[in-house]
Short mmCIF file of C-alpha atoms in Angstrom, two decimals:
data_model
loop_
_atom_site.label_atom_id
_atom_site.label_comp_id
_atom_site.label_asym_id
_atom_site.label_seq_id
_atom_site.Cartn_x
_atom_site.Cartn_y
_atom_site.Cartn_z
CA UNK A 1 -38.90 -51.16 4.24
CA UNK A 2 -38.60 -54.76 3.68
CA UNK A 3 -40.56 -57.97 5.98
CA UNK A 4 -39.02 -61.40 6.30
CA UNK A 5 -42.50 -63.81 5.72
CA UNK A 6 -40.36 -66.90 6.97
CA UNK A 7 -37.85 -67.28 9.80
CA UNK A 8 -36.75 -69.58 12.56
CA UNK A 9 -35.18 -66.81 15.17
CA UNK A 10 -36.04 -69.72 17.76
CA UNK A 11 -33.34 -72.17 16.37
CA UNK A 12 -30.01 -72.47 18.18
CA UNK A 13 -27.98 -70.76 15.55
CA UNK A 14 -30.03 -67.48 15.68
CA UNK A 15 -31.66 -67.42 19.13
CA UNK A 16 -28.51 -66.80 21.20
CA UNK A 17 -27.44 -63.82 19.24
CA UNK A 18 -31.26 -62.55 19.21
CA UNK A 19 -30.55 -58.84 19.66
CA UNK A 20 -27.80 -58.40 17.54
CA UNK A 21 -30.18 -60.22 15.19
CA UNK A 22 -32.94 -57.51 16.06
CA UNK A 23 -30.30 -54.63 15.59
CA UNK A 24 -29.34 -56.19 12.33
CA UNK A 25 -32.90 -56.09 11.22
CA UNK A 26 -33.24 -52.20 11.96
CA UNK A 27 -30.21 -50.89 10.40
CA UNK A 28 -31.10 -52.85 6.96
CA UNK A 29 -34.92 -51.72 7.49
CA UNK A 30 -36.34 -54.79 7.98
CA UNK A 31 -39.67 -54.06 10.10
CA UNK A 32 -41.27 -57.20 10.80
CA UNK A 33 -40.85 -61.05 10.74
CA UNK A 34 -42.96 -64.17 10.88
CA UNK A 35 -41.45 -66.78 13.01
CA UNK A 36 -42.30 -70.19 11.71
CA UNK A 37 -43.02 -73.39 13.69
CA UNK A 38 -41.80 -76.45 13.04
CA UNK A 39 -43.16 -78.38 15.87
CA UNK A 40 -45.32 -78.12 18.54
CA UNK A 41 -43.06 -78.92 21.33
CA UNK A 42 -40.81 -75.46 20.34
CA UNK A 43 -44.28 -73.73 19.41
CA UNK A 44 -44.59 -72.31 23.01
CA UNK A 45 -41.13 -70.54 22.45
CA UNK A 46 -42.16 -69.61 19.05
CA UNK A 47 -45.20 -67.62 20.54
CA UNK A 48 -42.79 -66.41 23.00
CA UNK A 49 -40.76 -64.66 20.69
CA UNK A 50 -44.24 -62.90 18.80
CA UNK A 51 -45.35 -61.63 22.34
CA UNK A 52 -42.07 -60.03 23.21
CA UNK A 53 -41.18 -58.49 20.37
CA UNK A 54 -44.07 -55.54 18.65
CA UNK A 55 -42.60 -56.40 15.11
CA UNK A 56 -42.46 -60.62 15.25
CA UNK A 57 -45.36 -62.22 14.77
CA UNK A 58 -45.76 -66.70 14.73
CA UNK A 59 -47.07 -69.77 12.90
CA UNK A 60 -47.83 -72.94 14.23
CA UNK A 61 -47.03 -76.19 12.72
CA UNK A 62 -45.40 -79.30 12.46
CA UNK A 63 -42.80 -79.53 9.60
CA UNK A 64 -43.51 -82.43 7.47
CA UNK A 65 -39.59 -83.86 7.79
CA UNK A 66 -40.40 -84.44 11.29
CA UNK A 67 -41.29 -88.33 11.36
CA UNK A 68 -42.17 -90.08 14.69
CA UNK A 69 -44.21 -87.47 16.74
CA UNK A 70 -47.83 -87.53 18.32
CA UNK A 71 -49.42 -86.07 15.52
CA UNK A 72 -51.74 -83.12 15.73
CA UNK A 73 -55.06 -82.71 14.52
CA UNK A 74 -56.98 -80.25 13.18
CA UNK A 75 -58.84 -78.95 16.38
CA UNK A 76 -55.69 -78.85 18.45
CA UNK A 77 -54.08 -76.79 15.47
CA UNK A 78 -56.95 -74.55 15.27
CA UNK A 79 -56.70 -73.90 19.24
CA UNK A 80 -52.88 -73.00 19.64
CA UNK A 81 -53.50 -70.24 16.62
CA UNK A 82 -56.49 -68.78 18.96
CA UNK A 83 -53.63 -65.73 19.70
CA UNK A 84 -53.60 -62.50 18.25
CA UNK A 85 -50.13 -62.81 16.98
CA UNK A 86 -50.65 -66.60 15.65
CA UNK A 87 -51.24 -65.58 11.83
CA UNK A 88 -50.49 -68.47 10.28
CA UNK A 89 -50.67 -72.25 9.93
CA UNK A 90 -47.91 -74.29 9.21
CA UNK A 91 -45.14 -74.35 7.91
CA UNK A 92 -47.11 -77.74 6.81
CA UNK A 93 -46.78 -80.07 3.24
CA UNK A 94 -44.84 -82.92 1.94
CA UNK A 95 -41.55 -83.56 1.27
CA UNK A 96 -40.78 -86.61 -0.71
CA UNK A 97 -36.78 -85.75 -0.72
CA UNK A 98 -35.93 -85.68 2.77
CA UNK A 99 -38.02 -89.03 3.43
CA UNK A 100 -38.41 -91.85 1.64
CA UNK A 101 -40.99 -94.96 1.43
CA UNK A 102 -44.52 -94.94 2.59
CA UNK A 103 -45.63 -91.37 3.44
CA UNK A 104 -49.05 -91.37 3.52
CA UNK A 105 -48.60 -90.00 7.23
CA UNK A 106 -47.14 -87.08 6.13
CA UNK A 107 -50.32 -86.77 3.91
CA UNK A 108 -52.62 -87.17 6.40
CA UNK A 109 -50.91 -84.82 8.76
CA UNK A 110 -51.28 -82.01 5.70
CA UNK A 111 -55.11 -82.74 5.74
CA UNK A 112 -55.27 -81.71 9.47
CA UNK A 113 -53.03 -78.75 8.91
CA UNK A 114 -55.25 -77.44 5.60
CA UNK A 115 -58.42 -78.21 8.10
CA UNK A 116 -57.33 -76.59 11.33
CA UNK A 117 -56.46 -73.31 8.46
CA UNK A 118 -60.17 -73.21 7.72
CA UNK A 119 -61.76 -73.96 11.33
CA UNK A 120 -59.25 -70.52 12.63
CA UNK A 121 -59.91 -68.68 9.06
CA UNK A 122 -55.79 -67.95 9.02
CA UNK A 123 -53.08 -68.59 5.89
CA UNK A 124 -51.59 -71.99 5.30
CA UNK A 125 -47.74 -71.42 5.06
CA UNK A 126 -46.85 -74.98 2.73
CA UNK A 127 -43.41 -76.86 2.27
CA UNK A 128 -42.89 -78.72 -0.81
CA UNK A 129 -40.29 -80.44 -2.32
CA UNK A 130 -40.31 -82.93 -5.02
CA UNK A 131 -43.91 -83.65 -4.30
CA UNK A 132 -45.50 -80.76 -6.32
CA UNK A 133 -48.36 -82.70 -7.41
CA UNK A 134 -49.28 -84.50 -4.34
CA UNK A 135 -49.33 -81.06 -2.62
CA UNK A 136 -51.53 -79.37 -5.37
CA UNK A 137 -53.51 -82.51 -5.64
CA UNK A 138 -54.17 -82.26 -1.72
CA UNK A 139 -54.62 -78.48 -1.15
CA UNK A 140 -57.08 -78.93 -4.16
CA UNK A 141 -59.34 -81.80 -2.19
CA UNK A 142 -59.28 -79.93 1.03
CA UNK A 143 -59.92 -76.68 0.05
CA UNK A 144 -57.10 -74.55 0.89
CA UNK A 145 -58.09 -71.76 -2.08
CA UNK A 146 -60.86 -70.81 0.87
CA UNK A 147 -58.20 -69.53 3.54
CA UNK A 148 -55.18 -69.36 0.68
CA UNK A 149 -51.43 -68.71 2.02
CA UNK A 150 -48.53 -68.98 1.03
CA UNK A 151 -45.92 -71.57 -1.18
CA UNK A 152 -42.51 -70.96 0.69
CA UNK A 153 -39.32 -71.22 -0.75
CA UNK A 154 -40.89 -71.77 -3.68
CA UNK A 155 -38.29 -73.68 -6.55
CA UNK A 156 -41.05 -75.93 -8.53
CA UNK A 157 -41.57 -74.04 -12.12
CA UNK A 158 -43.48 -71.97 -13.83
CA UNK A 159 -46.67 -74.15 -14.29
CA UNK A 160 -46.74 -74.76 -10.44
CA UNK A 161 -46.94 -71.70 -9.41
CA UNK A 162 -50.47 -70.84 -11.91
CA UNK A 163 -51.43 -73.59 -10.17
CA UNK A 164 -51.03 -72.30 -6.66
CA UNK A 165 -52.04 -69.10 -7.52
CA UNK A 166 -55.49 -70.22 -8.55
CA UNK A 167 -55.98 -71.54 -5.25
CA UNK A 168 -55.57 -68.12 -3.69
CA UNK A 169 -51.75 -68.84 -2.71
CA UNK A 170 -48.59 -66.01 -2.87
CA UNK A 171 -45.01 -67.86 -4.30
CA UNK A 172 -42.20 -66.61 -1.27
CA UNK A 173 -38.82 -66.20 -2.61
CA UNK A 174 -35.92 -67.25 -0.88
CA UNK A 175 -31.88 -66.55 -1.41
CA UNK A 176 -31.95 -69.05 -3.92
CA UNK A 177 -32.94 -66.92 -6.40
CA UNK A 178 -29.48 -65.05 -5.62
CA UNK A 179 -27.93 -68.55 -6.69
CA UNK A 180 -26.73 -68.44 -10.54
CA UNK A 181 -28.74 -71.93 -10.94
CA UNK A 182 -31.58 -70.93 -9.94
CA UNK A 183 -32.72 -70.84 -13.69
CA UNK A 184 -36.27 -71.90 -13.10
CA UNK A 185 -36.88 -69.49 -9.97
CA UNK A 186 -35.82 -66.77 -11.64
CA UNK A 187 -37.63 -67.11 -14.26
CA UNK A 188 -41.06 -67.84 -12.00
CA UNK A 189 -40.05 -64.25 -10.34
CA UNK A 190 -40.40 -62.36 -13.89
CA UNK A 191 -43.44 -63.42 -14.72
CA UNK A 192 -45.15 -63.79 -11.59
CA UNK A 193 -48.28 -61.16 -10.77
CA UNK A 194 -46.74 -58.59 -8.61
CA UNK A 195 -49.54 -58.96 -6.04
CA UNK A 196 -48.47 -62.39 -5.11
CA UNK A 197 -44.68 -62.05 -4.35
CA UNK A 198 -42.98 -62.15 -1.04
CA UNK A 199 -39.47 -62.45 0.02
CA UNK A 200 -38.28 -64.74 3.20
CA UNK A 201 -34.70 -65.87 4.39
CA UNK A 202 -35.98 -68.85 5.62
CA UNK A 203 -32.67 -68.27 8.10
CA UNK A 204 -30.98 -69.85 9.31
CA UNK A 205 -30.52 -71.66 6.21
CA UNK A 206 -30.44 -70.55 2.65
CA UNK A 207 -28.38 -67.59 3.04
CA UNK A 208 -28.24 -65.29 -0.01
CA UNK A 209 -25.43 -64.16 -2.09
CA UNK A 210 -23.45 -62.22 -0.94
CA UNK A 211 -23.14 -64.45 2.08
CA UNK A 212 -23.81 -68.18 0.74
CA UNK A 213 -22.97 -71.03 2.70
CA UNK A 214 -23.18 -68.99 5.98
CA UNK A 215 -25.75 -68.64 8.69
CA UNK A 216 -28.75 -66.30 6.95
CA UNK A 217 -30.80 -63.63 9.29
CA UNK A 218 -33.56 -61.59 8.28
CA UNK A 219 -31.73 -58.40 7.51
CA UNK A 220 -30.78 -60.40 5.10
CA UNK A 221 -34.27 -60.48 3.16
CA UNK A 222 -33.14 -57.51 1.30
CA UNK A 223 -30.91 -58.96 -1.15
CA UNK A 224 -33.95 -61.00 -2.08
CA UNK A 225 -35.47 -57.65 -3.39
CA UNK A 226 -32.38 -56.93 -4.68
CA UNK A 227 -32.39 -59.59 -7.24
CA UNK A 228 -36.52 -59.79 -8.00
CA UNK A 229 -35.80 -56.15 -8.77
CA UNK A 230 -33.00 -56.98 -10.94
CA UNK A 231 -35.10 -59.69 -12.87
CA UNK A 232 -38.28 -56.90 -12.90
CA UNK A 233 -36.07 -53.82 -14.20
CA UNK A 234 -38.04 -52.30 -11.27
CA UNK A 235 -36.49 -50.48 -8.41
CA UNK A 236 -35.55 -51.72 -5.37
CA UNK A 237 -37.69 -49.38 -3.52
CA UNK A 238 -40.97 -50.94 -5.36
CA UNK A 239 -40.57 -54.53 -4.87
CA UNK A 240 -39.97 -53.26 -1.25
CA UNK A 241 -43.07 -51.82 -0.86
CA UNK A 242 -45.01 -54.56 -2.91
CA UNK A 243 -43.51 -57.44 -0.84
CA UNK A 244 -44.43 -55.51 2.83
CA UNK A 245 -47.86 -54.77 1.35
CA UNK A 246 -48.68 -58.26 0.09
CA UNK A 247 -47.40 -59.64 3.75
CA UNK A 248 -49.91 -57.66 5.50
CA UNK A 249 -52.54 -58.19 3.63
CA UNK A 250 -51.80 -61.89 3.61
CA UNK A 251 -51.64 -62.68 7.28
CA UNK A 252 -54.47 -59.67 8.16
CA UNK A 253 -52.10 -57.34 10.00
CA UNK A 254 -53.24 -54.25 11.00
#
């Protein structure tokens, strides 16, 4: 059985086909997802989702591409994951591609994120892109090795992911590693420990091969094993079973 560790089944493109979506997940054994928040004014529909639905659980978060919003602190954070299918916080980190010029909010919005992970004891779930050191550099000052989580969509190289796996993290492949570019993914997902790997669609974007360029879903997460198989010489059938076992131990479900 497989486990998506990152969706957003409460964006537009996914939510109004939500069963189908569901169905799609059981016929491709996917058995659970984590829905990811992005912001905390969609967070209540988030946690919606995770109450409804046995196999979905929820983050909470504010994405750091989202500029101009009250930002949250740490306490208020820690107090929307007090819900036993909250396991996560985030998704949370900086992104120096999307945004441009003085950032130093987005910093100090990844400080309360990292500190509202340690007041509720859950996972950090971290965005980065083209700020690999500023993100190491912070989760390194703040401590995030003592609750750990996870570096999604991970595409920085080899020597960032030691990095983040000495702070207690797990690298999450995405269907970029499908891509025939992805030279320095692949290469992460060979040498990588086997007991930090997991596998996300991060739909609705980033849909694998075979179906790049259209809208991904979570029974998608599959050919993400597919290929980190391929690149192991294991079977499929292992990196399955590795993948759901590292998610659960991750986010402490029982």
């Amino acid at each position: 059985m497989f486990v998506d560790s990152h969706c957003h089944l409460d964006f537009p493109d996914l939510a109004v086909n939500l069963d189908e979506l569901l169905d799609n997940m059981r016929q491709n054994n996917v058995t659970h997802a984590l829905c990811v928040s992005v912001n905390l004014a969609n967070f209540p529909r988030v946690r919606s989702l995770a109450e409804l639905h046995h196999n979905l659980f929820a983050s909470v978060g504010v994405h750091p591409d989202y500029e101009s919003l009250i930002e949250p602190n740490a306490l208020q954070l820690a107090e929307l994951a007090d819900h036993p299918k909250v396991v996560a916080i985030g998704e949370t980190g900086l992104d120096y591609f999307r945004l441009k010029g003085d950032l130093e909010w987005q910093r100090d919005r990844f400080r309360q994120h990292i500190r509202a992970a340690k007041q509720c004891n859950k996972p950090l779930i971290i965005h980065t892109r083209e700020a690999a050191a500023d993100t190491l550099r912070i989760m390194a000052e703040e401590g995030a090795d003592s609750v750990g989580g996870v570096m999604h969509c991970f595409t920085e190289n080899w020597e960032v992911a030691q990095q983040a796996i000495e702070m207690n993290f797990y690298i999450s492949f995405s269907g970029i590693i499908t891509f025939k570019n992805a030279t320095t993914v692949k290469d992460v997902a060979r040498k990588i420990r086997l007991d930090r790997i997991l596998i996300e669609t991060d739909s609705p974007y980033l849909a694998p091969v075979p179906y790049r360029g259209k809208i991904n879903q979570p029974a998608f997460v599959c050919y993400i094993a597919e290929e980190i198989a391929k690149l192991r010489e294991m079977s499929l059938k292992e990196i399955a079973a590795i993948t759901t076992n590292n998610f659960f131990n991750l986010f402490k479900i029982v």
